[in-house]
mmCIF file of C-alpha atoms in Angstrom:
data_model
loop_
_atom_site.group_PDB
_atom_site.id
_atom_site.type_symbol
_atom_site.label_atom_id
_atom_site.label_comp_id
_atom_site.label_asym_id
_atom_site.label_seq_id
_atom_site.Cartn_x
_atom_site.Cartn_y
_atom_site.Cartn_z
ATOM 1 C CA GLY A 1 -23.645 18.838 -30.312
ATOM 2 C CA GLY A 2 -20.008 19.170 -29.400
ATOM 3 C CA LEU A 3 -16.989 16.998 -28.616
ATOM 4 C CA GLU A 4 -16.047 14.945 -25.883
ATOM 5 C CA TRP A 5 -12.586 13.573 -24.713
ATOM 6 C CA ARG A 6 -12.203 10.821 -22.251
ATOM 7 C CA VAL A 7 -9.125 10.537 -20.164
ATOM 8 C CA LYS A 8 -8.155 7.482 -18.325
ATOM 9 C CA PHE A 9 -4.954 7.545 -16.008
ATOM 10 C CA THR A 10 -3.139 4.248 -16.607
ATOM 11 C CA LYS A 11 0.138 4.794 -14.654
ATOM 12 C CA ASN A 12 -0.078 7.149 -11.559
ATOM 13 C CA PRO A 13 3.260 8.184 -9.584
ATOM 14 C CA GLY A 14 3.589 6.049 -6.385
ATOM 15 C CA ALA A 15 5.784 3.930 -4.408
ATOM 16 C CA TYR A 16 5.887 0.594 -6.529
ATOM 17 C CA ARG A 17 8.625 1.062 -9.126
ATOM 18 C CA GLY A 18 7.598 4.687 -9.218
ATOM 19 C CA PHE A 19 4.013 4.126 -9.913
ATOM 20 C CA THR A 20 0.913 2.964 -7.899
ATOM 21 C CA PHE A 21 -0.029 -0.815 -7.881
ATOM 22 C CA PRO A 22 -2.242 -2.023 -9.108
ATOM 23 C CA PRO A 23 -1.641 0.028 -12.358
ATOM 24 C CA GLY A 24 -3.686 3.194 -12.529
ATOM 25 C CA ALA A 25 -4.751 3.025 -8.733
ATOM 26 C CA GLY A 26 -4.936 6.159 -6.629
ATOM 27 C CA ASN A 27 -6.656 9.476 -7.438
ATOM 28 C CA LEU A 28 -5.057 12.483 -8.946
ATOM 29 C CA ASP A 29 -6.242 15.829 -8.783
ATOM 30 C CA SER A 30 -9.151 16.734 -11.549
ATOM 31 C CA ILE A 31 -8.085 18.101 -14.727
ATOM 32 C CA THR A 32 -8.595 21.779 -14.611
ATOM 33 C CA VAL A 33 -10.024 23.679 -17.813
ATOM 34 C CA ASP A 34 -9.702 27.008 -19.052
ATOM 35 C CA GLY A 35 -12.390 27.432 -21.724
ATOM 36 C CA HIS A 36 -11.786 31.206 -22.168
ATOM 37 C CA GLY A 37 -10.891 30.863 -25.758
ATOM 38 C CA LEU A 38 -13.781 28.925 -27.045
ATOM 39 C CA GLN A 39 -16.100 30.700 -29.514
ATOM 40 C CA GLY A 40 -19.689 29.885 -30.627
ATOM 41 C CA ASN A 41 -23.320 29.953 -29.215
ATOM 42 C CA VAL A 42 -22.843 29.320 -25.467
ATOM 43 C CA PRO A 43 -19.530 27.592 -25.504
ATOM 44 C CA GLN A 44 -18.916 25.508 -22.283
ATOM 45 C CA VAL A 45 -16.344 22.842 -21.207
ATOM 46 C CA VAL A 46 -17.774 20.429 -18.573
ATOM 47 C CA ASN A 47 -15.317 18.279 -16.489
ATOM 48 C CA THR A 48 -16.759 15.137 -15.019
ATOM 49 C CA VAL A 49 -15.088 12.398 -13.173
ATOM 50 C CA LEU A 50 -16.620 9.079 -14.404
ATOM 51 C CA ARG A 51 -14.752 6.818 -12.203
ATOM 52 C CA SER A 52 -12.467 7.415 -8.981
ATOM 53 C CA GLY A 53 -9.211 5.663 -8.784
ATOM 54 C CA SER A 54 -9.102 2.570 -6.447
ATOM 55 C CA THR A 55 -6.938 2.753 -3.473
ATOM 56 C CA PRO A 56 -3.351 1.716 -4.193
ATOM 57 C CA PHE A 57 -1.630 -1.136 -2.218
ATOM 58 C CA ALA A 58 0.316 0.017 1.036
ATOM 59 C CA GLY A 59 1.150 -1.419 4.439
ATOM 60 C CA ALA A 60 3.011 -3.951 6.098
ATOM 61 C CA PHE A 61 2.523 -7.627 7.261
ATOM 62 C CA ALA A 62 4.102 -10.117 9.301
ATOM 63 C CA LEU A 63 3.836 -14.163 8.716
ATOM 64 C CA GLY A 64 3.765 -16.495 11.638
ATOM 65 C CA VAL A 65 5.115 -20.129 11.676
ATOM 66 C CA ARG A 66 4.644 -22.495 14.754
ATOM 67 C CA GLY A 67 3.895 -19.670 17.045
ATOM 68 C CA ALA A 68 6.553 -17.230 16.316
ATOM 69 C CA TRP A 69 6.158 -14.181 14.051
ATOM 70 C CA SER A 70 8.280 -12.411 11.406
ATOM 71 C CA GLU A 71 9.567 -8.796 11.438
ATOM 72 C CA PRO A 72 6.953 -6.753 9.545
ATOM 73 C CA MET A 73 7.345 -6.600 5.938
ATOM 74 C CA GLU A 74 6.354 -4.171 3.285
ATOM 75 C CA TRP A 75 3.586 -5.245 1.142
ATOM 76 C CA GLN A 76 5.912 -5.232 -1.966
ATOM 77 C CA GLU A 77 8.614 -7.204 -0.215
ATOM 78 C CA ALA A 78 11.444 -8.741 -2.686
ATOM 79 C CA HIS A 79 11.420 -12.453 -2.588
ATOM 80 C CA ASP A 80 14.987 -12.476 -1.343
ATOM 81 C CA GLU A 81 14.237 -10.122 1.408
ATOM 82 C CA MET A 82 11.293 -12.043 2.713
ATOM 83 C CA GLU A 83 13.336 -15.104 2.346
ATOM 84 C CA TYR A 84 15.798 -13.614 4.747
ATOM 85 C CA VAL A 85 13.251 -12.323 7.226
ATOM 86 C CA LEU A 86 11.631 -15.808 7.320
ATOM 87 C CA GLU A 87 14.960 -17.795 7.827
ATOM 88 C CA GLN A 88 15.788 -15.560 10.938
ATOM 89 C CA MET A 89 12.877 -16.965 12.674
ATOM 90 C CA ASP A 90 13.755 -19.696 15.088
ATOM 91 C CA THR A 91 10.801 -21.940 13.831
ATOM 92 C CA VAL A 92 12.120 -22.096 10.335
ATOM 93 C CA GLY A 93 14.949 -23.647 8.480
ATOM 94 C CA GLU A 94 16.015 -23.077 4.985
ATOM 95 C CA LEU A 95 13.203 -22.075 2.493
ATOM 96 C CA ARG A 96 12.837 -20.602 -0.859
ATOM 97 C CA VAL A 97 10.632 -17.578 -1.827
ATOM 98 C CA ALA A 98 9.062 -17.030 -5.174
ATOM 99 C CA ARG A 99 6.991 -13.795 -6.130
ATOM 100 C CA SER A 100 4.674 -12.836 -8.799
ATOM 101 C CA ASP A 101 2.421 -10.141 -9.325
ATOM 102 C CA VAL A 102 -1.546 -11.372 -9.542
ATOM 103 C CA ALA A 103 -4.786 -9.741 -9.886
ATOM 104 C CA LEU A 104 -7.575 -11.118 -7.958
ATOM 105 C CA GLN A 105 -10.417 -8.571 -8.261
ATOM 106 C CA ARG A 106 -13.285 -9.808 -9.853
ATOM 107 C CA VAL A 107 -14.854 -7.982 -12.773
ATOM 108 C CA GLU A 108 -18.727 -8.245 -12.431
ATOM 109 C CA GLY A 109 -20.911 -8.917 -15.297
ATOM 110 C CA VAL A 110 -18.295 -10.385 -17.644
ATOM 111 C CA TRP A 111 -18.295 -14.124 -18.774
ATOM 112 C CA ALA A 112 -15.718 -15.762 -20.748
ATOM 113 C CA THR A 113 -15.841 -19.007 -23.008
ATOM 114 C CA VAL A 114 -12.236 -20.218 -23.505
ATOM 115 C CA ASP A 115 -11.687 -22.554 -26.273
ATOM 116 C CA ARG A 116 -10.258 -26.126 -25.177
ATOM 117 C CA ASP A 117 -6.671 -25.360 -26.271
ATOM 118 C CA GLY A 118 -6.911 -21.884 -24.405
ATOM 119 C CA ALA A 119 -5.745 -20.107 -27.532
ATOM 120 C CA THR A 120 -8.969 -17.972 -27.684
ATOM 121 C CA ALA A 121 -11.667 -16.548 -25.546
ATOM 122 C CA SER A 122 -15.076 -14.807 -26.216
ATOM 123 C CA LEU A 123 -16.689 -12.608 -23.853
ATOM 124 C CA ARG A 124 -20.387 -12.035 -22.998
ATOM 125 C CA TYR A 125 -21.783 -9.325 -20.770
ATOM 126 C CA ASP A 126 -24.764 -9.602 -18.584
ATOM 127 C CA GLY A 127 -26.845 -6.523 -17.163
ATOM 128 C CA THR A 128 -24.793 -5.879 -14.234
ATOM 129 C CA PHE A 129 -21.559 -4.890 -16.244
ATOM 130 C CA GLY A 130 -21.258 -1.337 -16.074
ATOM 131 C CA ALA A 131 -24.256 -0.905 -14.055
ATOM 132 C CA GLY A 132 -22.302 1.078 -11.304
ATOM 133 C CA GLY A 133 -22.519 4.172 -13.481
ATOM 134 C CA THR A 134 -18.880 3.718 -14.595
ATOM 135 C CA LEU A 135 -19.915 3.534 -18.389
ATOM 136 C CA GLU A 136 -17.881 0.592 -19.338
ATOM 137 C CA THR A 137 -19.148 -1.020 -22.325
ATOM 138 C CA VAL A 138 -16.582 -3.615 -22.963
ATOM 139 C CA LEU A 139 -14.166 -5.248 -20.794
ATOM 140 C CA ALA A 140 -11.144 -3.159 -22.228
ATOM 141 C CA ASP A 141 -13.049 -0.106 -20.681
ATOM 142 C CA ALA A 142 -12.502 -1.543 -17.354
ATOM 143 C CA LEU A 143 -8.654 -2.246 -17.607
ATOM 144 C CA ASN A 144 -5.707 -0.307 -17.941
ATOM 145 C CA PRO A 145 -3.051 -1.369 -20.743
ATOM 146 C CA GLY A 146 -0.818 -4.294 -19.521
ATOM 147 C CA GLU A 147 -3.062 -5.085 -16.659
ATOM 148 C CA VAL A 148 -3.307 -8.460 -15.526
ATOM 149 C CA PHE A 149 -6.708 -9.643 -14.826
ATOM 150 C CA ARG A 150 -8.355 -12.899 -13.576
ATOM 151 C CA LEU A 151 -10.988 -15.077 -15.527
ATOM 152 C CA GLY A 152 -13.092 -17.455 -13.433
ATOM 153 C CA GLY A 153 -12.846 -18.223 -9.811
ATOM 154 C CA ASP A 154 -15.362 -18.231 -6.837
ATOM 155 C CA ARG A 155 -18.462 -19.673 -8.458
ATOM 156 C CA GLY A 156 -17.024 -22.582 -10.327
ATOM 157 C CA GLY A 157 -16.183 -20.496 -13.435
#
């Protein structure tokens, strides 16, 4: 017998508005434990990493239009900065850029049935959900608070 605590890092320090993106991405050093103050029959503390963080977004990209290439832009480039960079190209006239954050990572083993009006959804899980040793039992275990996720997609769902 004993007790168990699960710690999920939901916002890690990083370069996107002070945090990593997507939320909770990146690996922090493991929690350290000092169990010297414990008493009882063979008291112990076991520290186990259940799931490592994903790699946060990083890097730069360039866009090509009619054979001309833009200057490299950071992955989190603001819409007005991207607009400026693109309009500097000889092959582009005036344009407008809009930006929004989206999540496109598929969560395996979860299926949603959404009511026709879109007000509610019910979830069902198949045998592949949590099969990677990550111990998720419901979709909320796989997500961080406030995280955006995608339903449906590449297989007609």
